[in-house]
Amino acid sequence: MMDNIPPKVQNQIAQFQQLTQQIQMVATQKMQLEAQVKELERTVQELEKTADDSAVFKNVGALLIQVKDRAGLVTELKDQKETAEVRVKTLDRQDKHLRERHQTLQQQITQALQGPTPDAGKKESPEVDGE
């Protein structure tokens, strides 16, 4: 079936498939970052609720290390949250741009696949009525 499709349209179809994969990857990354933002939010809230003299631990690789500078940890977590939120916004913009290109390409492919059929018929039999 791909033999009947012009090379330009085949190229557009390949681009369309790549865009579909990119949209899926961006959506996955965005979901992961949004979950990270929520987790950081909850962590900061819990830290702010606990008493200042209670022990607080930080996950470093496979270890839990007690943190002496509680305020510094809260600041670090808030910074991480802010960074993740910026990345989510960037992914939002990227997702929007990819979806617009995806839709445009889909329209171009649809037109290319539907358009040549009537034209090809007209060229073969110019005496078609109704024009």
Coordinates of C-alpha atoms in Angstrom, one line a residue:
M1 CA 0.0 0.0 0.0
M2 CA 2.9 2.4 0.7
D3 CA 4.0 2.0 -2.9
N4 CA 1.0 4.0 -4.0
I5 CA 1.8 6.9 -1.7
P6 CA 4.1 9.6 -3.0
P7 CA 7.5 9.9 -1.2
K8 CA 6.6 13.4 0.2
V9 CA 3.5 11.9 1.9
Q10 CA 5.5 8.9 3.2
N11 CA 7.9 11.4 4.7
Q12 CA 5.0 13.3 6.3
I13 CA 3.6 10.0 7.7
A14 CA 7.0 9.2 9.2
Q15 CA 7.2 12.7 10.8
F16 CA 3.6 12.3 12.1
Q17 CA 4.6 9.0 13.8
Q18 CA 7.7 10.7 15.3
L19 CA 5.6 13.5 16.6
T20 CA 3.2 11.1 18.1
Q21 CA 6.0 9.4 20.0
Q22 CA 7.4 12.8 21.1
I23 CA 4.0 13.9 22.4
Q24 CA 3.8 10.6 24.4
M25 CA 7.3 11.1 25.9
V26 CA 6.5 14.8 26.8
A27 CA 3.2 13.8 28.4
T28 CA 5.0 11.1 30.5
Q29 CA 7.7 13.4 31.6
K30 CA 5.2 16.1 32.5
M31 CA 3.2 13.6 34.6
Q32 CA 6.3 12.5 36.4
L33 CA 7.3 16.1 37.2
E34 CA 3.8 17.0 38.4
A35 CA 3.9 14.0 40.8
Q36 CA 7.4 15.2 42.0
V37 CA 6.0 18.7 42.6
K38 CA 3.1 17.3 44.6
E39 CA 5.5 15.1 46.6
L40 CA 7.8 18.0 47.3
E41 CA 4.8 20.1 48.3
R42 CA 3.6 17.5 50.8
T43 CA 7.1 17.1 52.2
V44 CA 7.6 20.8 52.8
Q45 CA 4.1 20.9 54.5
E46 CA 5.0 18.0 56.8
L47 CA 8.4 19.5 57.7
E48 CA 6.7 22.8 58.6
K49 CA 4.2 21.0 60.8
T50 CA 6.7 19.0 62.8
A51 CA 8.4 20.3 65.9
D52 CA 11.8 22.0 65.5
D53 CA 13.5 19.6 67.9
S54 CA 12.3 16.4 66.1
A55 CA 14.8 14.5 64.0
V56 CA 14.6 15.0 60.3
F57 CA 16.3 12.7 57.7
K58 CA 17.3 13.3 54.1
N59 CA 17.4 10.5 51.5
V60 CA 20.9 10.5 49.9
G61 CA 21.1 7.6 47.5
A62 CA 20.4 4.4 49.5
L63 CA 21.1 6.2 52.8
L64 CA 19.0 8.2 55.2
I65 CA 21.1 11.0 56.8
Q66 CA 20.0 13.1 59.7
V67 CA 19.7 16.8 58.8
K68 CA 20.8 19.4 61.3
D69 CA 19.9 22.4 59.2
R70 CA 16.1 22.0 59.0
A71 CA 15.6 25.5 57.4
G72 CA 18.2 24.8 54.8
L73 CA 16.4 21.5 53.9
V74 CA 13.1 23.3 53.6
T75 CA 14.7 25.9 51.3
E76 CA 16.4 23.2 49.2
L77 CA 13.1 21.3 48.8
K78 CA 11.3 24.6 47.8
D79 CA 14.0 25.3 45.2
Q80 CA 13.6 21.7 43.8
K81 CA 9.8 22.3 43.7
E82 CA 10.2 25.6 41.9
T83 CA 12.6 24.0 39.4
A84 CA 10.2 21.2 38.7
E85 CA 7.3 23.6 38.2
V86 CA 9.4 25.6 35.6
R87 CA 10.1 22.3 33.8
V88 CA 6.4 21.4 33.9
K89 CA 5.6 24.8 32.3
T90 CA 8.3 24.2 29.6
L91 CA 6.9 20.8 28.9
D92 CA 3.4 22.4 28.6
R93 CA 4.6 24.7 26.0
Q94 CA 6.5 22.0 24.2
D95 CA 3.4 19.7 24.3
K96 CA 1.2 22.5 22.9
H97 CA 3.7 23.2 20.0
L98 CA 4.0 19.5 19.2
R99 CA 0.3 19.0 19.2
E100 CA -0.2 21.9 16.8
R101 CA 2.4 20.5 14.4
H102 CA 0.8 17.1 14.8
Q103 CA -2.6 18.4 13.9
T104 CA -1.2 20.4 10.9
L105 CA 0.6 17.4 9.6
Q106 CA -2.4 15.2 10.1
Q107 CA -4.5 17.6 7.9
Q108 CA -1.7 17.8 5.3
I109 CA -1.5 14.0 5.1
T110 CA -5.3 13.6 4.9
Q111 CA -5.5 16.2 2.1
A112 CA -2.7 14.6 0.2
L113 CA -4.3 11.1 0.5
Q114 CA -7.8 12.3 -0.4
G115 CA -6.9 15.0 -2.8
P116 CA -5.0 13.1 -5.6
T117 CA -7.8 10.5 -6.0
P118 CA -10.4 12.8 -7.7
D119 CA -7.6 14.5 -9.7
A120 CA -6.2 11.3 -10.9
G121 CA -9.7 10.2 -12.1
K122 CA -10.2 13.5 -13.9
K123 CA -6.9 13.2 -15.8
E124 CA -7.7 9.6 -16.9
S125 CA -11.2 10.4 -18.1
P126 CA -11.6 14.1 -18.8
E127 CA -15.2 13.7 -20.0
V128 CA -16.5 13.2 -16.4
D129 CA -19.8 15.0 -15.9
G130 CA -20.6 17.4 -13.0
E131 CA -17.7 19.8 -13.3

